[in-house]
XYZ file of C-alpha atoms in Angstrom:
668
model
C -81.143 64.773 138.490
C -84.100 65.378 136.440
C -82.763 66.510 132.723
C -83.692 70.319 131.249
C -86.893 70.167 129.454
C -86.002 71.248 125.609
C -87.271 75.039 126.074
C -85.224 75.173 129.340
C -82.115 73.509 127.160
C -82.560 76.847 124.859
C -82.249 79.532 127.616
C -79.796 78.061 128.995
C -77.801 78.132 125.311
C -78.799 81.730 123.427
C -75.897 83.866 125.394
C -75.402 85.960 122.008
C -78.789 87.497 121.902
C -81.015 89.546 124.914
C -82.731 87.349 126.040
C -86.538 87.102 127.613
C -87.298 83.590 129.498
C -91.177 83.833 129.826
C -91.249 81.264 133.152
C -94.722 80.115 133.797
C -95.560 79.067 138.047
C -93.459 75.995 139.001
C -91.568 76.378 135.505
C -88.543 75.756 136.643
C -86.620 79.072 136.100
C -84.142 79.216 138.938
C -82.877 76.194 137.728
C -82.745 77.446 134.113
C -80.606 80.660 135.395
C -78.492 78.828 137.949
C -77.834 75.628 135.120
C -76.846 79.237 132.613
C -74.250 81.247 134.813
C -72.509 77.137 134.741
C -73.273 77.201 131.170
C -71.551 80.537 130.598
C -68.331 79.990 132.503
C -68.050 76.443 130.393
C -68.066 78.678 127.546
C -64.942 80.998 128.839
C -66.781 83.585 130.389
C -64.914 84.675 133.611
C -66.828 84.015 137.289
C -65.860 87.924 137.989
C -67.353 89.198 135.177
C -70.962 87.214 135.470
C -73.612 89.588 137.971
C -77.622 87.930 138.502
C -79.748 89.685 139.956
C -82.601 89.194 142.614
C -85.240 90.713 144.793
C -84.548 88.878 147.977
C -81.454 87.481 150.391
C -83.284 83.857 150.736
C -83.606 83.549 146.447
C -80.240 84.912 146.467
C -78.548 82.569 148.633
C -80.518 79.534 146.886
C -79.227 80.808 143.729
C -75.644 80.551 145.017
C -76.154 77.218 146.603
C -77.114 75.672 142.874
C -74.619 77.565 141.365
C -72.082 75.718 143.657
C -73.080 72.253 142.936
C -72.787 72.834 139.664
C -69.128 74.970 139.613
C -65.853 74.142 141.902
C -64.940 76.367 144.138
C -62.488 77.611 141.226
C -64.370 77.844 138.162
C -67.010 79.409 140.435
C -64.875 82.232 142.433
C -65.912 85.548 141.481
C -69.541 84.762 140.440
C -72.023 87.587 141.976
C -75.156 86.754 143.081
C -77.001 89.207 145.156
C -79.951 91.438 144.503
C -80.564 94.423 143.398
C -80.427 97.075 145.846
C -76.655 95.093 147.636
C -75.820 95.843 143.873
C -76.918 99.357 143.862
C -75.351 99.757 147.782
C -71.836 98.210 146.320
C -71.820 100.700 143.361
C -72.144 103.589 145.737
C -69.675 102.570 148.391
C -67.483 102.539 145.482
C -68.355 105.619 143.786
C -69.322 107.422 146.342
C -66.797 110.657 145.611
C -68.311 110.968 142.100
C -71.911 111.535 143.677
C -70.319 113.734 146.502
C -70.531 111.666 149.929
C -67.571 110.784 151.825
C -67.249 107.316 152.219
C -69.169 105.486 155.625
C -72.720 106.248 153.885
C -75.389 105.369 156.111
C -78.151 103.963 154.927
C -81.805 105.251 156.195
C -84.302 102.912 156.752
C -88.082 103.657 156.734
C -88.167 105.306 160.616
C -85.302 107.035 160.073
C -86.518 108.786 157.241
C -90.378 109.435 158.963
C -88.550 110.719 162.006
C -86.300 113.227 159.072
C -89.759 113.796 157.681
C -91.439 115.017 160.595
C -89.049 116.833 162.071
C -88.507 118.463 158.517
C -92.317 119.663 158.557
C -92.806 120.569 162.294
C -89.780 123.073 161.706
C -90.215 124.439 157.763
C -92.119 127.531 157.364
C -94.080 126.332 154.665
C -97.689 124.084 154.689
C -97.222 120.802 155.298
C -99.500 118.783 156.263
C -97.787 117.015 159.691
C -100.603 114.389 159.402
C -99.619 113.048 156.269
C -95.361 112.391 156.890
C -96.892 108.134 155.450
C -98.206 109.640 152.264
C -94.998 112.170 151.723
C -92.852 109.150 152.522
C -94.458 107.124 149.711
C -94.529 110.428 146.936
C -90.669 109.732 147.351
C -90.370 106.392 147.485
C -92.702 106.186 144.268
C -90.703 109.273 142.285
C -87.273 107.011 142.426
C -88.965 104.119 141.991
C -89.735 105.783 138.265
C -86.585 107.929 138.128
C -87.973 111.585 138.922
C -85.847 113.532 140.443
C -86.791 116.165 142.449
C -85.804 119.143 140.465
C -87.810 116.968 137.641
C -90.993 116.607 140.280
C -90.745 120.153 140.302
C -90.996 121.484 137.022
C -93.945 119.569 136.109
C -95.413 119.884 139.430
C -99.357 121.105 139.701
C -100.765 122.691 142.303
C -101.290 120.761 144.334
C -98.526 118.438 144.503
C -95.726 121.470 143.959
C -95.450 121.424 148.484
C -94.384 117.873 148.334
C -91.874 118.601 145.266
C -90.191 121.285 147.084
C -90.276 118.461 150.826
C -89.210 116.048 148.263
C -86.219 118.302 148.025
C -85.394 119.167 151.068
C -85.479 115.760 152.034
C -82.741 114.880 149.869
C -80.949 117.992 150.525
C -81.243 116.680 154.077
C -80.201 113.295 153.523
C -77.115 114.014 151.404
C -75.666 116.757 154.053
C -76.411 113.292 156.812
C -73.785 111.461 153.859
C -77.322 108.760 153.999
C -79.415 107.793 151.106
C -82.530 105.308 151.869
C -83.257 102.403 150.225
C -84.931 103.966 146.586
C -81.562 105.017 146.886
C -79.625 102.347 146.419
C -80.899 102.122 142.708
C -81.528 105.531 141.763
C -78.061 107.197 142.854
C -76.121 104.663 140.887
C -78.467 105.253 137.426
C -78.294 109.183 137.820
C -74.312 108.111 138.493
C -74.195 106.070 134.878
C -76.231 109.280 133.256
C -73.652 111.363 134.340
C -70.652 109.945 133.385
C -69.946 107.867 130.668
C -66.167 106.886 132.312
C -68.021 105.672 135.211
C -70.303 103.140 133.290
C -67.886 101.988 130.850
C -66.148 101.056 134.080
C -68.713 99.000 135.449
C -69.772 97.801 132.149
C -66.303 96.373 131.896
C -66.645 94.335 135.393
C -70.392 93.155 134.707
C -69.749 91.338 131.696
C -73.118 88.900 131.068
C -76.304 90.398 133.758
C -79.354 87.738 134.377
C -82.290 88.791 136.385
C -85.082 86.445 137.940
C -88.437 87.756 139.083
C -88.112 90.335 136.021
C -92.243 91.041 136.636
C -91.531 92.889 139.063
C -88.804 95.284 138.349
C -89.304 99.457 138.956
C -88.750 101.686 136.309
C -85.477 102.922 137.800
C -84.680 99.440 137.910
C -84.975 98.352 134.108
C -82.853 101.252 133.804
C -80.148 99.844 135.926
C -80.041 96.348 133.888
C -80.469 98.798 130.414
C -77.208 100.744 131.361
C -75.375 97.790 132.770
C -76.168 95.291 130.064
C -75.416 98.216 126.878
C -76.461 98.709 123.978
C -75.886 94.597 122.842
C -78.128 93.307 125.562
C -75.508 91.244 127.033
C -78.406 89.563 129.000
C -81.242 87.096 130.048
C -84.214 88.000 131.976
C -86.034 85.337 133.295
C -90.248 86.717 134.356
C -93.870 86.170 134.506
C -96.129 88.697 133.456
C -99.210 86.223 135.709
C -97.370 86.839 138.714
C -96.553 90.467 139.245
C -98.672 91.619 142.035
C -96.333 94.622 143.016
C -97.886 97.730 141.511
C -97.855 99.323 144.858
C -94.510 99.240 145.362
C -93.338 100.580 141.389
C -93.147 97.339 140.106
C -93.994 97.084 136.190
C -94.308 94.448 134.709
C -94.804 96.616 131.189
C -90.925 96.304 130.930
C -91.039 92.736 129.963
C -92.771 94.642 126.593
C -90.856 97.466 126.807
C -87.496 95.447 125.858
C -88.926 94.102 122.973
C -89.043 98.061 121.674
C -85.407 98.883 123.335
C -83.692 95.428 121.796
C -84.377 94.260 118.338
C -82.611 91.285 118.507
C -83.852 90.052 121.461
C -85.375 86.109 121.881
C -88.554 85.037 123.405
C -88.457 81.786 125.135
C -91.484 80.066 127.074
C -91.691 77.774 129.774
C -94.833 76.176 130.069
C -94.284 72.698 131.763
C -94.937 73.305 135.438
C -93.167 70.605 137.873
C -94.734 71.390 141.073
C -98.983 71.102 140.414
C -101.601 68.670 139.357
C -102.906 69.038 135.868
C -106.458 70.142 137.306
C -104.989 73.075 139.453
C -103.341 74.466 136.305
C -106.289 74.388 133.888
C -108.126 76.109 136.576
C -105.658 79.012 136.877
C -104.954 78.986 133.400
C -109.149 80.362 132.972
C -108.371 82.099 135.752
C -105.653 84.375 134.505
C -106.944 84.600 130.706
C -109.116 86.835 131.879
C -106.366 89.768 131.840
C -105.192 90.858 129.079
C -101.510 89.490 127.417
C -98.697 90.695 125.657
C -97.242 87.045 125.982
C -100.217 84.397 125.782
C -98.475 80.945 127.855
C -100.382 78.168 129.514
C -99.263 76.000 132.365
C -99.200 72.161 131.678
C -98.476 69.451 133.847
C -97.030 65.846 133.666
C -98.078 65.062 137.785
C -101.588 63.991 136.834
C -105.078 65.260 136.793
C -105.830 65.700 140.354
C -108.890 66.218 142.740
C -111.249 69.114 142.106
C -110.858 72.140 143.281
C -113.230 72.711 147.029
C -115.098 75.793 147.487
C -116.162 76.111 151.075
C -119.034 77.966 152.007
C -119.306 79.990 156.064
C -122.138 81.614 157.953
C -119.311 83.720 159.194
C -115.294 84.334 159.517
C -115.199 82.394 163.301
C -116.742 79.797 161.392
C -114.193 80.036 158.296
C -111.458 79.629 161.248
C -112.956 76.803 162.601
C -113.942 74.504 159.416
C -110.932 75.411 157.741
C -108.987 74.403 160.917
C -110.549 70.955 161.215
C -110.625 69.779 157.517
C -106.665 70.431 157.932
C -106.849 68.679 161.106
C -108.825 65.427 159.373
C -107.244 65.632 156.144
C -103.524 64.857 158.035
C -105.016 62.567 160.162
C -106.127 60.439 157.295
C -103.910 61.575 154.741
C -100.427 60.910 156.588
C -98.028 63.893 156.689
C -97.138 66.663 158.434
C -98.752 69.832 159.022
C -96.367 72.262 157.243
C -98.385 70.726 154.065
C -100.392 73.349 154.386
C -100.542 76.436 154.305
C -103.414 79.282 155.037
C -102.639 82.280 152.750
C -105.195 86.080 152.521
C -105.328 88.965 151.362
C -104.618 91.175 154.510
C -102.830 90.198 157.669
C -105.700 91.234 160.113
C -107.662 88.099 158.647
C -104.763 86.012 160.300
C -106.196 86.714 163.743
C -109.265 84.292 163.895
C -107.070 81.034 162.559
C -104.159 82.023 165.002
C -107.029 81.550 167.683
C -108.655 78.129 165.855
C -105.198 76.970 165.490
C -104.234 77.654 169.356
C -107.472 76.434 170.461
C -106.656 72.562 168.683
C -103.092 72.382 169.440
C -102.443 72.719 166.191
C -98.674 74.607 165.698
C -98.135 77.238 163.199
C -96.186 79.702 161.768
C -97.072 83.512 160.819
C -94.503 84.738 157.561
C -94.099 88.574 158.210
C -94.677 88.925 161.393
C -93.221 92.695 162.684
C -89.815 91.532 164.565
C -88.774 92.562 168.058
C -86.428 94.881 166.404
C -88.824 96.454 164.215
C -90.358 98.595 166.582
C -89.544 102.184 167.278
C -88.986 102.125 170.523
C -86.654 99.455 170.898
C -84.817 101.108 168.175
C -84.314 103.957 170.267
C -82.787 102.469 172.563
C -80.166 100.314 171.060
C -79.459 103.866 168.866
C -78.967 105.313 172.442
C -76.468 102.522 173.589
C -74.986 102.227 169.942
C -74.306 106.258 170.851
C -72.808 105.447 173.954
C -70.977 102.777 172.809
C -69.567 104.275 169.438
C -69.857 108.560 169.583
C -69.011 107.535 165.898
C -72.167 106.389 165.094
C -73.849 109.016 163.149
C -77.201 107.165 162.442
C -77.583 107.057 166.343
C -76.601 110.159 167.019
C -79.009 111.228 163.505
C -82.127 109.024 165.263
C -81.818 110.305 169.077
C -80.835 113.719 169.221
C -84.114 115.063 169.342
C -85.797 111.699 170.720
C -87.274 113.021 173.144
C -86.913 116.488 171.096
C -84.023 118.804 172.522
C -85.283 122.004 170.467
C -82.434 120.850 167.370
C -84.713 121.676 164.367
C -83.843 119.802 161.054
C -82.061 123.237 159.385
C -79.197 122.432 162.744
C -78.731 118.928 162.429
C -78.141 119.548 158.504
C -75.828 122.870 159.266
C -74.088 120.141 162.031
C -73.787 117.951 159.312
C -72.251 120.439 156.435
C -69.335 120.915 159.172
C -69.090 117.470 159.715
C -68.836 116.505 156.207
C -66.023 118.997 155.461
C -64.314 118.379 158.727
C -64.493 114.690 158.168
C -65.268 114.288 161.059
C -68.275 112.542 162.874
C -71.416 114.534 163.622
C -71.103 114.361 167.942
C -67.130 115.704 167.479
C -68.381 118.928 165.550
C -70.488 119.290 168.591
C -67.511 120.441 170.652
C -65.370 122.033 167.750
C -64.839 126.329 167.661
C -65.430 126.301 163.824
C -69.456 125.762 164.211
C -69.607 128.673 165.995
C -69.412 130.223 162.926
C -72.502 129.080 161.970
C -74.514 128.938 164.803
C -76.312 130.841 167.124
C -74.461 130.316 171.011
C -78.281 129.222 172.038
C -78.022 126.462 169.784
C -74.792 125.619 169.864
C -75.790 125.634 174.112
C -78.425 122.969 173.305
C -76.038 120.967 171.344
C -72.817 120.911 173.511
C -75.455 119.625 176.400
C -76.326 116.514 174.619
C -73.154 115.839 173.300
C -71.833 116.217 177.169
C -74.779 113.999 178.767
C -74.186 111.150 176.281
C -69.823 111.637 177.300
C -70.997 111.181 180.561
C -73.421 108.828 180.568
C -70.940 106.462 177.771
C -68.005 106.793 181.522
C -70.534 106.515 183.669
C -72.044 102.785 181.968
C -67.878 102.199 181.592
C -67.617 102.510 185.404
C -70.758 102.030 187.123
C -73.134 99.464 187.219
C -74.051 98.931 183.687
C -77.310 98.056 183.235
C -78.242 100.912 186.814
C -76.941 103.655 184.471
C -79.069 102.208 181.725
C -82.840 102.522 183.641
C -80.819 106.033 184.911
C -80.333 107.449 181.461
C -84.422 106.115 180.542
C -85.486 107.539 183.776
C -82.955 111.001 182.440
C -84.531 110.819 179.575
C -88.105 110.991 180.624
C -88.604 108.876 177.815
C -92.361 106.742 179.282
C -93.577 110.404 178.952
C -91.977 110.338 175.665
C -93.741 107.415 175.120
C -97.373 108.411 176.222
C -97.066 112.066 174.269
C -96.509 109.959 170.865
C -98.722 106.941 171.174
C -102.278 107.201 170.037
C -103.763 104.671 173.124
C -102.654 104.703 176.592
C -102.358 101.261 176.253
C -99.724 101.540 172.939
C -98.107 103.485 175.447
C -98.346 101.126 177.750
C -97.250 98.501 174.885
C -94.342 100.463 174.403
C -93.323 100.859 177.633
C -93.202 97.413 178.366
C -91.440 96.399 175.492
C -88.638 98.542 176.422
C -88.305 97.093 179.672
C -88.232 93.641 177.776
C -85.612 94.372 176.375
C -83.722 95.489 179.053
C -84.519 92.221 180.998
C -83.276 90.357 178.051
C -80.020 92.058 177.321
C -78.914 91.532 181.284
C -80.136 88.181 180.297
C -77.591 87.657 177.936
C -74.822 89.315 179.911
C -75.181 86.696 182.550
C -75.314 83.992 180.393
C -72.079 84.782 179.459
C -70.464 82.995 182.863
C -67.148 82.647 181.775
C -65.790 86.228 181.066
C -67.926 89.438 181.988
C -69.112 91.657 178.435
C -68.844 94.972 178.292
C -71.654 96.467 176.545
C -70.169 96.676 173.351
C -70.139 92.981 172.686
C -73.316 92.769 174.266
C -74.773 95.632 172.261
C -72.692 93.653 169.114
C -74.281 90.222 169.582
C -77.722 92.011 169.676
C -77.414 93.879 165.851
C -76.419 89.849 164.682
C -79.185 88.231 166.617
C -81.424 90.722 164.656
C -79.928 90.324 161.259
C -79.862 86.274 162.044
C -83.837 86.879 162.990
C -84.436 88.328 160.064
C -82.610 86.036 157.531
C -83.965 82.854 159.408
C -87.604 84.043 158.767
C -88.019 81.886 155.741
C -86.078 78.759 156.861
C -86.138 76.128 160.095
C -90.732 76.525 160.632
C -89.911 72.904 161.440
C -93.949 70.983 161.435
C -95.866 73.815 161.576
C -98.942 74.854 159.656
C -97.872 77.706 157.356
C -100.432 81.347 157.633
C -99.432 84.483 155.086
C -100.515 87.046 152.679
C -100.994 86.142 148.937
C -97.793 88.493 148.220
C -95.783 86.588 150.941
C -96.661 83.134 149.340
C -94.556 84.147 146.367
C -92.091 82.013 145.160
C -93.166 79.080 147.904
C -94.503 76.134 147.032
C -96.980 73.762 149.237
C -99.513 70.578 148.908
C -102.017 71.489 150.435
C -103.346 75.279 150.544
C -106.394 77.477 151.380
C -107.122 80.276 150.039
C -109.468 82.256 152.262
C -111.603 85.539 152.599
C -112.180 84.584 148.515
C -115.017 87.885 148.426
C -115.609 90.848 146.766
C -113.839 93.962 148.622
C -111.571 91.325 150.182
C -109.973 89.908 146.695
C -110.310 91.819 144.542
C -110.055 94.766 147.091
C -111.760 96.980 147.772
C -109.487 99.951 147.097
C -108.751 97.911 143.743
C -111.959 97.816 142.957
C -112.479 101.795 143.017
C -109.176 102.160 140.768
C -110.243 100.033 138.421
C -107.807 97.508 139.700
C -108.774 94.562 138.949
C -105.740 92.029 136.532
C -103.824 92.785 140.084
C -105.846 91.260 142.154
C -106.740 88.383 139.804
C -103.586 88.224 139.441
C -102.641 88.026 142.925
C -105.359 84.724 143.237
C -103.149 83.026 140.550
C -99.797 83.680 142.608
C -102.313 81.554 145.049
C -103.854 78.879 143.268
C -100.818 77.684 141.881
C -98.647 77.456 144.898
C -100.732 74.858 145.326
C -99.538 71.246 144.142
C -101.553 68.709 145.256
C -105.001 70.310 146.526
C -106.632 73.717 146.732
C -109.367 74.889 148.434
C -111.224 78.165 148.419
C -112.936 79.716 151.026
C -115.364 82.276 151.354
C -118.017 83.920 154.168
C -121.784 85.131 153.400
C -121.750 87.579 156.924
C -118.624 88.646 157.963
C -117.499 91.269 161.020
C -115.647 94.287 160.214
C -115.210 96.939 162.542
C -117.278 95.844 165.263
C -120.529 95.436 162.872
C -121.470 91.866 161.268
C -122.508 92.791 157.232
C -123.190 90.369 154.811
C -120.391 89.847 151.784
C -120.526 89.185 148.334
C -118.640 86.219 146.651
C -115.673 87.349 144.710
C -116.193 87.945 141.063
C -113.388 85.211 140.394
C -114.505 82.227 141.823
C -117.382 82.803 138.569
C -114.444 83.246 136.367
C -113.557 79.247 137.674
C -113.857 75.924 135.468
C -117.273 74.740 136.518
C -116.878 71.337 136.237
C -113.310 71.248 137.561
C -114.771 72.832 141.144
C -116.375 70.975 144.662
C -118.501 73.033 146.184
C -119.230 72.329 150.136
C -122.660 74.093 151.348
C -123.980 74.237 148.636
C -127.213 74.506 150.386
C -125.799 77.371 151.838
C -125.595 79.235 148.121
C -125.902 77.573 144.910
C -123.041 77.663 141.953
C -125.939 79.645 139.708
C -126.330 82.233 142.054
C -122.470 82.848 142.000
C -122.352 83.562 138.617
C -125.314 85.320 138.628
C -123.636 87.643 141.472
C -120.376 88.546 139.897
C -121.770 88.725 136.724
C -123.914 91.389 138.173
C -121.460 93.006 139.954
C -119.270 93.899 136.754
C -122.407 94.833 135.235
C -123.097 97.669 138.661
C -119.230 98.087 138.222
C -118.797 99.143 134.274
C -122.103 101.326 134.867
C -120.275 103.329 137.696
C -117.006 104.067 135.796
C -119.382 104.902 132.594
């Protein structure tokens, strides 16, 4: 194994000061974290008192595997390596009573949240905009990520967003009545809990004696406060991050959290990891020059011992179809000439829509490919709906399934009714389904509402019994017909084609469930066993998305590429209004777009190709395109221009300057 360099060793051994490690792309940050965990254990810190946090399950798994190689099973027993949200959920499960919840908290996903919002707006007397559900959902997430409670949102609201703040309060109240939390609550609620209860905070500080945080530049305000509270005044932590790779401002990330540490911890030590173990020197030189155009609190410069390497190619195309065809041809030619595998190549882009022409061209040339971030079959709302019905048929105490489908299709059971039902069920410590039949419910709900609730609950009971006694799949077909789900899809789809596609998905699901049942030839499977198997498949599918790609070209967004590396990288659509994105230009957020381009370039190990078009088809019309201003910021001597006769490099520079000048004029 390669020895740690001097800066890496220093980062591992500093344990008596709060520490910020500025780790450039490809500088071995994960190794530093795992080596430090091993060092802490060997220095006497109990494994069960060490927690390492990151943002993805994949990163957490990789860290665990590396730690397991550095320590024996006895030494490493009890070390926690997890995501922020997994730790937050663990805290909530242990401290739910202090926060006024009951056990068995339900976690609402995005679809559950949107359904609740839709119902709240539909049954509210307030003048909410029914077309702004996505906006409300995003605003609530932004508030939670910025540590803003409903009370604070209301007290600081302007006339313009006062209604939104009231809806935020109503939304959270209903979540709690359902004994549910959303993804952002997994961080917000522990922070509020620790701020409220010194005893609970002390208990968790005693549990977590040393904290390590990966990808620190991606933390939001609420996550920063969670780290600060757990680490205490002594600052028993090491955080590792890179402000040049902060590309998630749209979901609340605050690269300013790196500089905030200097203000909050006067004893803070800072170590820079600048040696890159991934890329050729020329790739790093280009990346360094590009990112030098951003403002910096901490200056750093990547370097490498892997040789200088070949110039970066810049390819110009007459249109987006030519771009796809020529880049796929380039990959085939390069692989034939150099050897290697298709897995060595990645095509990176700003938005998912840019992949379509490349998919077509790759298929036409029989080149295998893998698209990262594609929508899982299980993520479609219609699949979730049918699975929720089936979950409720096999387990009537599944409150999340109950809430998802009680008004899908609509049964005139509004959110205020469900809130009262949830409050009653919480008091009685029973499931929502059980509460439907209790006499006490008549004291809080009118008779006509009781009748609607009982009608639904009785129908669920009868259907569950029918599924157990008769042909399972005949009963499933029957229930889909009874609820008139096809008509519901037509009513809630933007187009007939969309409704037909969703209906086909439903019947594909049923056919697939039948195949699962029929494949189990050794014994007859109950619906409950089949559903359990399907849910496990869903989890495994999500966990394996980044694994086992085989020999395939990778297609992914620049955001999805962070943390990955490939011998040969193609960055496509390097044009104004794509990279940088039009919305970022309008909001004067060019620095984050530049960081995104920097991330893309630093994914490359051996070669990097930048591609742009002079014309591109958008919304059915062909429009003229301007090369990205970022091309004019790269060192000319390290670029090799293809099709240079189409657009000279000097013209690109002038256009880049002109774009900047016009933007400044516009802003002024």
